[in-house]
Structures are given as C-alpha cells and as structure tokens.
Amino acid sequence: MQREQISVFDIFKIGIGPSSSHTLGPWRAAQQFTASLKQKGLLAQVEQIKVLLYGSLAKTGKGHGTDVAILLGLTGADPVTFDVNAIDSTIASIKDEQLLSLSSEQLISFNYNDDMVFLFFESLPFHPNAVTFQAFLNTGKAFSETYYSIGGGFVVKEGENGNEKEQVDLPFPVEKASELLHWCLSTGLKVSEIVMENELSWRTEAETRKGIMQHFNVMKDCTYRGCHTSGFLPGGLNVGRRAAALNKRLIGSSVYNDYSSWIMAIRNGGNSFNYILDWVSCFALAVNEENASFGRVVTAPTNGAAGVIPAVLQYYIAFCDGYTDEKITQFIACASEVGSIFKKGATISAAMGGCQAEIGVSSAMAAAALTECLGGSQRQVLMAAEIAMEHHLGLTCDPIGGLVQIPCIERNTMGAIKAITASQLALQSNPDKAKVSLDAVVNTMWETALDMNSKYKETSDGGLATNIPISLPEC
C-alpha cells in the first residue's frame, strides 16, 4: 500500500483567506482544471464554463469566498502572488461584463447567476467539499472534472486518492506518532531534525530553510498588518476588528514602523501573566481578522485556524527569546510533523471533522513545537500535542452566516492559549506516566468526527449558526 508522504510545505501553504478548504482548495482545483484543458488541447475550444458546488462548498461557499476563489483560479491567478487588493475589482469586472478570461488566454462569456451553481441539498460521497467543472466546447462536446477540497488546501481529483505524487525514499517514514517516537529514540534526533532529514528527499537543506523562512515572513507580515489595521470585516455581520485597538492599548502611544522594533517594544513591556495573555490573543486575532478580510495568510494547517501557530510562535519570539532563523525553522518543522500525523490518521477538514480538525490540530501542532523549542524531550513533545488535542475533542464547526468570523476568530485565541498551557503541562510532567498517547487521541478525534452530526461540520446548519440571528451586533 502506498503511504502518504507529506512535506512541511504541504502542511504550511501560502494563500489567501478566509478558508483553506473553501477558498484555497477550490482555487487550486480551478487551476488544475484549466491545466487539464490545456494538456488535452481543449482550451481554445471552450465556449462556456459551468461550476457546480456541492455539500459544504455550496452551503457556506459564498461566506467563505469559494465562488471568488474559483473565478480567480479559472483566470490563471495564483493565490501565492495575486494582489489581494485587486480581488474585489477583478470579480466585479467578471460579473458586470459577463466575461471570463480562461487561464488569461481564452475569453468566454460567463453569467455568474447561471454558470455558478450552488447545489445546497446535494453531496457527493467521497467528501462534503466537492466541485464539478463543466467545459462546453465549440465542437458540441463537453468536458468535465470533479475535485474534492479535503482540508488544508489539499485537493483530490475524482478517481484519484491524493497519493499520486511521485514517491521518494524517506529515511524516516512516519504514519503514526509511535513511528515518529521510534525514529527519535533510535537516532537521538529531535522531531524537527527528523523532519529536516526527510525534507532532503525533496530538496536541499538550504532550499527547505529558505522556504520555511518565506512562510514565516508571510506569518510575520500578516500578524503585524492585522495588529495595525482597524475597521470592519466584510460579509455583512458588521464584525469590528479588535486586534489593532488591543495592540494600541498594550503598546501605548509609541509608533513602530517595522516588525522588529515592534516585537522589541512588546518584549520590553513586561512579562506579567495578563500582559502575555493579552498579546497572545492579540496575535491570534490579528491573523484571523486578516484571513477573514481575504488577506494573505499561511495555512497552519488550515486558514480558519491560521492564527494559532503564528500566535504561539510570536509568543516564543517575544517572550522566550525565539527570534532567530534557526529557532523559527525548528518550530515550524516540528509543528508540521504533528499536523501530518493528524492528516494521515484523521482529518484536517472541518467539513469532515468539525472544528476539532482545524483549531484542535493547530493547537496540537503549536504545543508540540513550543515544547521542543523550550527544551522538552521527544516524549514531552508528543505529550504536549496529545494534551492540546484532548481538550478540543468534539469541537464543532458552526460559522455564523457561513463566514470565518464568529466563532472562528476567537477560537484561534483559545487554541493558542491551550497550546501554551499544554506545553507547560508537558514540560512539567513525566510522559512515561501518561495515560493517553498521541495516536490514541488521533484515533479518538477521527471516531468523534465520524460520529458527529453533519450539521456541525461547516454547513452552518447547526450550533451558533442557527441560534444567533445574523442581524445582531457582535457582543
């Protein structure tokens, strides 16, 4: 049986908010569809495109920007580089002119109301996040493909299983936490070092380190930008951004025009419990307010949970002396391995497992990374991840109005705080006496996901989404 091989850059992806499964994944699916048309020599024959959205993609698609992402993907725009300030004008032009430049090469008519179809009451069996692209050709024939956005920006085409990429010979293959611990104990390597050795199978160490720092720079810029941007989030809920006001209250009247001087000012501001707690919350709020505003973020491992790892990493940088490239690389590498274990053994898709699959996994990743960076043993690292997830089990996904805002943004603050608490507990504990293993909690999370009612899986059909009138102001 072919094993799933996951790189650090599969778990951490640069993209545009608000959702990895509903925005980034469909965007990538649209790009893959146009690439398929090109490969088959059909692009120049296309006269019309229809997009069919199923299940969760239909029910919360507009709130998550699924339609926007697909249109941008069909034009050939890339989420890593596309100017986020041009999103609104680009989409408005497509809708108003009823024209779509397919892959920036083939201009076709496109009527948004007719050609973007939301099938609210239809789902496909493989995964709740499904999209079918239909291309109608000038020959009278049609060509279609179906894709599934399975969480974290991962996309699987109908008829494939997601493991089609070329296999490499990993020196330390890992499917479960027990295997990871075996490699760590038999070699003496840290979790992050196991990851870096495996990454050599795909690229040089220098390339991996450069890529990790590029991802960190996006996290850093997103956090800084979110802490200095006020206003209201798009989508109609009239949710006010809070990170900027909290930042100003904590930092005082001084103005810091770059990230490094801002972080130094935060570090010099004290280390009381309330002060640190407020900053961790501020970091998480900042990232997810940017995410909700269609800003550029890093999936960690998803967009809806994109604030947890940056918040804990900023805590490590500002309050634990973690501001070096080496320590940042160690943190992100370690976190990625825990994320991959959950991806392989359970899910990182809220549409499959509720919010435990997003906030819970990100909290476990952050807890493990922080524990290793603070000097914890390999067993303590896995223990921290287990503790963090154990206390997210059963967490539902019930976004009000289908938007990644309430309760999603605040949940990132809670996930970050739980990660730090889990790390501290693990560092002060003897993991040999632990009653629950990381593998046990991964299995439990997956069993809980299977048992969870579908209305709590990113459909906005239950929970807060149905009990809070969307006309109410944010409390």
Coordinates of C-alpha atoms in Angstrom, one line a residue:
M1 CA 0.0 0.0 0.0
Q2 CA 1.3 3.4 -1.0
R3 CA 2.0 5.7 2.0
E4 CA 1.0 9.3 2.0
Q5 CA 4.2 11.4 2.0
I6 CA 3.7 14.9 3.4
S7 CA 6.2 17.7 3.3
V8 CA 6.4 20.7 5.6
F9 CA 5.2 22.7 2.6
D10 CA 2.1 20.5 2.2
I11 CA 1.1 21.4 5.8
F12 CA 2.1 25.0 5.6
K13 CA 0.9 26.8 2.4
I14 CA 0.8 30.4 1.4
G15 CA -2.6 31.5 0.3
I16 CA -5.5 33.9 0.6
G17 CA -8.2 33.8 3.2
P18 CA -10.7 33.0 4.5
S19 CA -10.7 29.2 4.2
S20 CA -8.1 26.6 3.1
S21 CA -10.8 24.1 2.3
H22 CA -13.4 26.5 0.8
T23 CA -11.1 29.1 -0.7
L24 CA -7.6 27.9 -1.3
G25 CA -8.6 24.3 -2.2
P26 CA -11.2 25.3 -4.8
W27 CA -8.8 27.9 -6.2
R28 CA -6.2 25.2 -6.7
A29 CA -8.9 22.9 -8.2
A30 CA -9.8 25.6 -10.8
Q31 CA -6.2 26.0 -11.7
Q32 CA -5.9 22.2 -12.1
F33 CA -9.0 22.1 -14.3
T34 CA -7.6 24.8 -16.7
A35 CA -4.3 23.0 -16.7
S36 CA -6.1 19.8 -17.7
L37 CA -7.9 21.7 -20.5
K38 CA -4.5 22.9 -21.8
Q39 CA -2.9 19.5 -21.5
K40 CA -5.7 17.9 -23.6
G41 CA -5.6 20.8 -26.2
L42 CA -9.2 21.8 -25.4
L43 CA -8.7 25.3 -24.0
A44 CA -9.1 27.2 -27.3
Q45 CA -12.4 25.2 -28.0
V46 CA -14.1 26.3 -24.7
E47 CA -17.2 28.4 -25.2
Q48 CA -18.8 28.1 -21.8
I49 CA -17.9 27.0 -18.3
K50 CA -20.3 25.9 -15.6
V51 CA -19.3 25.4 -12.0
L52 CA -21.3 23.0 -9.7
L53 CA -20.7 23.3 -6.0
Y54 CA -21.9 20.5 -3.7
G55 CA -22.4 20.0 0.0
S56 CA -20.4 22.2 2.4
L57 CA -18.9 24.2 -0.5
A58 CA -22.5 25.1 -1.6
K59 CA -23.9 25.8 1.9
T60 CA -21.1 28.1 3.1
G61 CA -19.4 28.8 -0.2
K62 CA -20.3 32.5 -0.5
G63 CA -19.4 33.2 3.1
H64 CA -16.0 31.5 2.6
G65 CA -15.4 33.1 -0.8
T66 CA -15.5 29.8 -2.7
D67 CA -17.1 31.5 -5.8
V68 CA -14.5 34.2 -5.7
A69 CA -11.6 31.8 -5.4
I70 CA -12.8 29.6 -8.3
L71 CA -13.3 32.6 -10.6
L72 CA -9.8 33.8 -9.8
G73 CA -8.4 30.3 -10.3
L74 CA -10.1 30.0 -13.7
T75 CA -8.4 33.2 -14.8
G76 CA -5.0 31.8 -14.0
A77 CA -4.4 33.9 -10.9
D78 CA -2.2 32.3 -8.2
P79 CA -3.1 32.7 -4.5
V80 CA 0.6 33.0 -3.5
T81 CA 1.2 36.0 -5.7
F82 CA -2.1 37.6 -6.6
D83 CA -2.6 41.1 -5.3
V84 CA -5.2 40.8 -2.6
N85 CA -6.2 44.5 -3.2
A86 CA -7.3 43.5 -6.7
I87 CA -9.8 40.8 -5.7
D88 CA -12.9 42.9 -5.5
S89 CA -12.3 44.8 -8.8
T90 CA -11.5 41.6 -10.6
I91 CA -14.6 39.8 -9.5
A92 CA -16.8 42.9 -10.1
S93 CA -15.5 43.1 -13.7
I94 CA -16.3 39.4 -14.4
K95 CA -19.8 39.8 -13.0
D96 CA -20.5 43.1 -14.7
E97 CA -19.1 42.4 -18.1
Q98 CA -20.1 38.7 -18.0
L99 CA -16.8 37.8 -19.5
L100 CA -14.1 35.4 -18.1
S101 CA -10.6 35.2 -19.5
L102 CA -9.9 31.5 -19.0
S103 CA -6.3 31.0 -17.9
S104 CA -5.8 34.5 -19.2
E105 CA -5.9 33.1 -22.8
Q106 CA -9.4 32.2 -23.8
L107 CA -12.1 34.9 -23.4
I108 CA -15.6 33.3 -22.9
S109 CA -19.0 34.5 -21.8
F110 CA -19.8 33.9 -18.1
N111 CA -23.0 34.7 -16.4
Y112 CA -22.4 34.4 -12.6
N113 CA -26.0 33.7 -11.8
D114 CA -26.4 30.9 -14.3
D115 CA -22.9 29.4 -14.5
M116 CA -22.0 29.3 -10.8
V117 CA -24.5 26.7 -9.4
F118 CA -24.9 26.2 -5.6
L119 CA -26.4 22.7 -5.1
F120 CA -27.3 23.2 -1.4
F121 CA -29.0 19.8 -1.0
E122 CA -26.7 17.6 -3.0
S123 CA -23.5 16.0 -1.7
L124 CA -21.0 13.6 -3.3
P125 CA -20.0 10.5 -1.3
F126 CA -16.2 10.9 -1.3
H127 CA -16.1 14.2 0.6
P128 CA -18.5 17.1 1.5
N129 CA -16.4 19.7 -0.3
A130 CA -16.9 18.8 -3.9
V131 CA -16.9 21.0 -7.1
T132 CA -17.5 19.9 -10.7
F133 CA -16.2 22.0 -13.6
Q134 CA -18.0 21.6 -16.9
A135 CA -16.5 23.0 -20.1
F136 CA -18.7 23.2 -23.2
L137 CA -16.8 23.2 -26.4
N138 CA -17.4 24.7 -29.9
T139 CA -17.4 21.1 -31.2
G140 CA -20.6 20.4 -29.4
K141 CA -18.9 18.2 -26.9
A142 CA -18.4 18.8 -23.2
F143 CA -15.5 18.0 -20.8
S144 CA -15.9 17.8 -17.1
E145 CA -13.8 17.0 -14.0
T146 CA -14.8 16.8 -10.3
Y147 CA -12.5 17.8 -7.5
Y148 CA -12.6 17.4 -3.7
S149 CA -11.1 20.0 -1.3
I150 CA -10.2 17.8 1.6
G151 CA -8.9 20.3 4.0
G152 CA -5.7 22.4 4.4
G153 CA -5.7 23.3 0.7
F154 CA -5.2 19.7 -0.3
V155 CA -7.2 18.8 -3.5
V156 CA -8.1 15.3 -4.8
K157 CA -9.4 14.8 -8.3
E158 CA -12.3 12.3 -8.8
G159 CA -10.8 8.8 -9.4
E160 CA -7.6 9.6 -7.5
N161 CA -6.8 9.1 -3.9
G162 CA -4.4 12.0 -3.2
N163 CA -1.3 9.9 -3.2
E164 CA -0.5 10.2 -6.8
K165 CA 2.6 12.5 -6.5
E166 CA 5.9 10.7 -7.1
Q167 CA 7.1 8.7 -4.1
V168 CA 10.5 9.4 -2.6
D169 CA 12.7 7.3 -0.3
L170 CA 12.2 9.0 3.0
P171 CA 14.9 8.0 5.6
F172 CA 12.3 8.2 8.4
P173 CA 8.8 7.3 7.1
V174 CA 6.1 8.2 9.6
E175 CA 2.4 7.4 9.6
K176 CA 1.8 7.4 13.3
A177 CA 3.2 9.1 16.4
S178 CA 4.6 5.8 17.6
E179 CA 6.7 5.5 14.5
L180 CA 7.9 9.1 14.9
L181 CA 8.9 8.3 18.5
H182 CA 10.7 5.2 17.4
W183 CA 12.9 7.1 15.0
C184 CA 13.5 9.9 17.5
L185 CA 14.6 7.4 20.3
S186 CA 16.6 5.2 18.0
T187 CA 18.6 8.1 16.4
G188 CA 18.5 10.6 19.2
L189 CA 17.2 13.2 16.8
K190 CA 14.5 15.8 17.7
V191 CA 11.2 15.8 15.9
S192 CA 12.3 18.9 13.8
E193 CA 15.5 17.1 12.9
I194 CA 13.6 14.0 11.7
V195 CA 11.6 16.4 9.5
M196 CA 14.6 18.2 8.1
E197 CA 16.2 14.8 7.2
N198 CA 13.1 13.7 5.4
E199 CA 12.8 17.0 3.5
L200 CA 16.3 16.3 2.0
S201 CA 14.5 13.7 -0.1
W202 CA 12.7 16.5 -1.9
R203 CA 15.2 19.4 -1.9
T204 CA 18.4 20.7 -0.4
E205 CA 18.5 21.8 3.2
A206 CA 19.2 25.4 2.1
E207 CA 16.1 25.4 0.0
T208 CA 14.0 24.0 2.8
R209 CA 15.2 26.6 5.2
K210 CA 14.7 29.4 2.7
G211 CA 11.1 28.1 2.1
I212 CA 10.3 27.9 5.8
M213 CA 11.5 31.5 6.4
Q214 CA 9.4 32.7 3.4
H215 CA 6.4 31.2 5.1
F216 CA 7.4 32.7 8.4
N217 CA 7.7 36.1 6.7
V218 CA 4.1 35.8 5.5
M219 CA 3.0 34.9 9.0
K220 CA 5.0 37.8 10.4
D221 CA 3.7 40.3 7.9
C222 CA 0.2 39.1 8.4
T223 CA 0.4 39.4 12.2
Y224 CA 1.9 42.9 12.0
R225 CA -0.6 44.1 9.4
G226 CA -3.5 42.7 11.4
C227 CA -2.3 44.4 14.6
H228 CA -2.3 47.8 12.8
T229 CA -5.5 47.6 10.7
S230 CA -8.8 48.7 12.1
G231 CA -12.3 48.8 10.6
F232 CA -15.0 46.1 10.0
L233 CA -14.8 42.7 8.4
P234 CA -16.5 42.1 5.1
G235 CA -19.5 39.8 4.7
G236 CA -22.4 41.6 6.4
L237 CA -22.1 40.6 10.0
N238 CA -20.6 44.0 10.8
V239 CA -17.9 42.5 13.0
G240 CA -15.4 45.0 14.2
R241 CA -11.7 44.3 14.0
R242 CA -10.2 44.2 17.6
A243 CA -6.5 43.4 17.2
A244 CA -5.5 47.0 16.3
A245 CA -7.2 48.5 19.3
L246 CA -5.8 45.9 21.6
N247 CA -2.3 46.4 20.2
K248 CA -2.6 50.2 20.7
R249 CA -3.8 49.7 24.2
L250 CA -0.9 47.4 25.0
I251 CA 1.9 49.2 23.2
G252 CA 0.9 52.7 24.2
S253 CA 1.2 55.9 22.1
S254 CA 4.5 55.0 20.5
V255 CA 4.5 54.1 16.8
Y256 CA 6.7 51.3 15.5
N257 CA 7.0 51.2 11.7
D258 CA 8.6 47.8 11.4
Y259 CA 8.1 44.3 12.8
S260 CA 11.5 44.0 14.6
S261 CA 11.2 47.3 16.6
W262 CA 7.5 46.4 17.4
I263 CA 8.5 43.0 18.8
M264 CA 11.3 44.5 20.8
A265 CA 8.9 47.0 22.3
I266 CA 6.5 44.2 23.2
R267 CA 9.3 42.3 24.8
N268 CA 10.3 45.3 26.8
G269 CA 6.8 46.0 28.0
G270 CA 6.9 43.4 30.8
N271 CA 6.1 39.7 31.4
S272 CA 3.1 39.7 33.7
F273 CA 0.5 36.9 33.1
N274 CA -2.2 39.3 31.9
Y275 CA 0.2 41.2 29.6
I276 CA 1.4 38.0 27.9
L277 CA -2.1 36.6 27.7
D278 CA -3.4 39.8 26.0
W279 CA -0.6 39.7 23.5
V280 CA -1.1 36.1 22.5
S281 CA -4.8 36.8 22.0
C282 CA -3.9 39.9 20.0
F283 CA -1.6 38.0 17.7
A284 CA -4.2 35.4 17.0
L285 CA -7.0 37.9 16.5
A286 CA -4.7 39.9 14.1
V287 CA -4.0 36.9 11.8
N288 CA -7.6 35.7 11.6
E289 CA -9.0 39.2 11.1
E290 CA -6.6 39.4 8.1
N291 CA -7.8 35.9 7.0
A292 CA -11.5 37.0 7.2
S293 CA -10.6 40.0 5.1
F294 CA -9.2 38.0 2.2
G295 CA -5.7 38.8 3.3
R296 CA -2.6 36.7 2.6
V297 CA -2.0 34.1 5.3
V298 CA -0.3 30.7 5.8
T299 CA -2.5 27.6 6.2
A300 CA -1.4 26.2 9.6
P301 CA -2.7 23.7 8.8
T302 CA -5.9 25.5 7.6
N303 CA -6.9 29.1 7.1
G304 CA -9.7 29.0 9.7
A305 CA -7.0 28.0 12.2
A306 CA -4.2 30.1 10.7
G307 CA -3.8 32.3 13.8
V308 CA -2.9 29.6 16.4
I309 CA 0.6 28.8 15.3
P310 CA 1.7 32.4 14.5
A311 CA 0.3 33.5 17.9
V312 CA 2.3 30.8 19.7
L313 CA 5.4 31.4 17.6
Q314 CA 5.1 35.2 18.3
Y315 CA 4.9 34.3 22.0
Y316 CA 8.1 32.3 21.6
I317 CA 9.8 35.1 19.8
A318 CA 8.7 37.9 22.0
F319 CA 8.8 36.3 25.4
C320 CA 11.0 33.2 25.2
D321 CA 14.0 34.5 23.1
G322 CA 13.0 32.7 19.9
Y323 CA 13.8 35.4 17.4
T324 CA 16.4 33.6 15.3
D325 CA 16.1 31.9 11.9
E326 CA 17.3 28.6 13.4
K327 CA 14.7 28.6 16.2
I328 CA 11.9 29.7 13.9
T329 CA 12.8 26.9 11.5
Q330 CA 12.8 24.4 14.3
F331 CA 9.4 25.5 15.5
I332 CA 7.8 25.3 12.1
A333 CA 9.4 22.0 11.2
C334 CA 8.3 20.3 14.4
A335 CA 4.8 21.6 14.1
S336 CA 4.5 20.3 10.5
E337 CA 5.1 16.7 11.5
V338 CA 2.3 16.7 14.1
G339 CA 0.0 18.2 11.5
S340 CA 0.9 15.5 9.0
I341 CA 0.2 12.8 11.6
F342 CA -3.4 14.1 12.1
K343 CA -3.8 14.5 8.3
K344 CA -2.8 10.8 7.8
G345 CA -4.6 9.3 10.8
A346 CA -7.8 11.5 10.9
T347 CA -8.6 14.7 9.1
I348 CA -7.7 18.4 9.0
S349 CA -11.0 19.3 7.3
A350 CA -13.8 20.9 9.4
A351 CA -16.3 19.7 6.8
M352 CA -15.2 16.1 7.7
G353 CA -14.5 16.5 11.4
G354 CA -15.8 19.8 12.8
C355 CA -13.5 22.4 14.3
Q356 CA -11.6 19.9 16.3
A357 CA -9.9 19.1 13.0
E358 CA -8.8 22.7 12.5
I359 CA -8.3 24.5 15.8
G360 CA -7.6 21.3 17.6
V361 CA -4.9 20.2 15.2
S362 CA -3.3 23.6 15.0
S363 CA -3.2 23.8 18.8
A364 CA -1.6 20.3 19.0
M365 CA 1.0 21.4 16.4
A366 CA 1.8 24.6 18.2
A367 CA 2.0 22.8 21.6
A368 CA 4.5 20.3 20.2
A369 CA 6.6 22.9 18.5
L370 CA 6.8 25.1 21.6
T371 CA 7.7 22.2 23.8
E372 CA 10.6 21.1 21.6
C373 CA 11.9 24.7 21.3
L374 CA 11.7 25.1 25.1
G375 CA 13.9 22.1 25.6
G376 CA 11.3 19.3 26.0
S377 CA 12.2 15.7 25.3
Q378 CA 10.7 13.9 22.3
R379 CA 8.2 12.2 24.5
Q380 CA 7.2 15.5 26.1
V381 CA 6.7 17.0 22.6
L382 CA 4.2 14.3 21.7
M383 CA 2.6 14.5 25.1
A384 CA 2.0 18.3 24.6
A385 CA 0.3 17.6 21.2
E386 CA -1.9 15.0 22.8
I387 CA -2.9 17.3 25.7
A388 CA -3.8 20.1 23.3
M389 CA -6.0 17.9 21.1
E390 CA -7.6 16.0 24.0
H391 CA -9.2 19.3 25.1
H392 CA -10.5 20.1 21.7
L393 CA -12.2 16.8 21.1
G394 CA -15.8 17.2 19.8
L395 CA -15.4 20.9 18.9
T396 CA -18.0 21.7 16.3
C397 CA -17.8 24.0 13.2
D398 CA -20.8 26.2 13.1
P399 CA -19.8 29.5 11.5
I400 CA -22.5 32.2 11.7
G401 CA -23.6 33.3 8.2
G402 CA -21.1 30.8 6.7
L403 CA -18.3 33.3 7.4
V404 CA -15.0 32.5 9.0
Q405 CA -15.6 35.1 11.7
I406 CA -17.9 34.0 14.6
P407 CA -16.8 32.0 16.5
C408 CA -13.8 31.2 14.3
I409 CA -11.6 34.2 15.1
E410 CA -11.9 34.0 18.9
R411 CA -11.3 30.2 18.7
N412 CA -7.8 30.9 17.5
T413 CA -7.0 32.8 20.6
M414 CA -8.3 29.9 22.7
G415 CA -6.4 27.4 20.6
A416 CA -3.2 29.4 21.1
I417 CA -3.6 29.7 24.9
K418 CA -4.4 25.9 25.2
A419 CA -1.3 25.2 23.2
I420 CA 0.9 27.1 25.6
T421 CA -0.8 25.5 28.6
A422 CA -0.4 22.1 27.1
S423 CA 3.3 22.8 26.5
Q424 CA 3.8 23.9 30.1
L425 CA 1.9 20.8 31.4
A426 CA 4.1 18.5 29.3
L427 CA 7.3 20.2 30.3
Q428 CA 6.4 19.8 34.0
S429 CA 5.3 16.1 33.6
N430 CA 6.8 12.7 33.2
P431 CA 5.5 11.4 29.9
D432 CA 6.2 7.8 30.9
K433 CA 3.2 8.1 33.2
A434 CA 0.8 9.5 30.6
K435 CA -2.4 7.5 30.2
V436 CA -3.2 8.7 26.7
S437 CA -0.9 8.6 23.7
L438 CA -1.0 10.9 20.7
D439 CA -2.0 8.0 18.5
A440 CA -4.9 7.3 20.8
V441 CA -6.1 10.9 20.6
V442 CA -5.8 10.9 16.8
N443 CA -7.9 7.8 16.6
T444 CA -10.4 9.3 19.0
M445 CA -10.6 12.5 17.1
W446 CA -11.4 10.6 13.9
E447 CA -14.0 8.4 15.6
T448 CA -15.6 11.6 17.0
A449 CA -15.6 13.1 13.5
L450 CA -17.4 10.1 12.1
D451 CA -20.0 10.2 14.8
M452 CA -20.5 14.0 14.6
N453 CA -23.8 15.1 13.1
S454 CA -23.2 16.7 9.6
K455 CA -24.9 19.9 10.7
Y456 CA -21.8 20.6 12.9
K457 CA -19.4 20.2 10.1
E458 CA -19.0 23.6 8.4
T459 CA -22.5 23.6 7.0
S460 CA -23.9 26.5 9.1
D461 CA -26.9 24.2 9.7
G462 CA -26.5 23.9 13.4
G463 CA -25.0 25.3 16.6
L464 CA -24.3 29.1 16.8
A465 CA -25.1 29.4 13.1
T466 CA -28.8 28.7 13.7
N467 CA -29.2 30.2 17.2
I468 CA -27.7 33.6 16.7
P469 CA -29.7 35.9 14.4
I470 CA -27.1 37.4 11.9
S471 CA -28.7 40.9 12.4
L472 CA -27.4 41.1 15.9
P473 CA -24.3 43.2 16.5
E474 CA -21.1 41.5 17.7
C475 CA -21.1 41.2 21.5

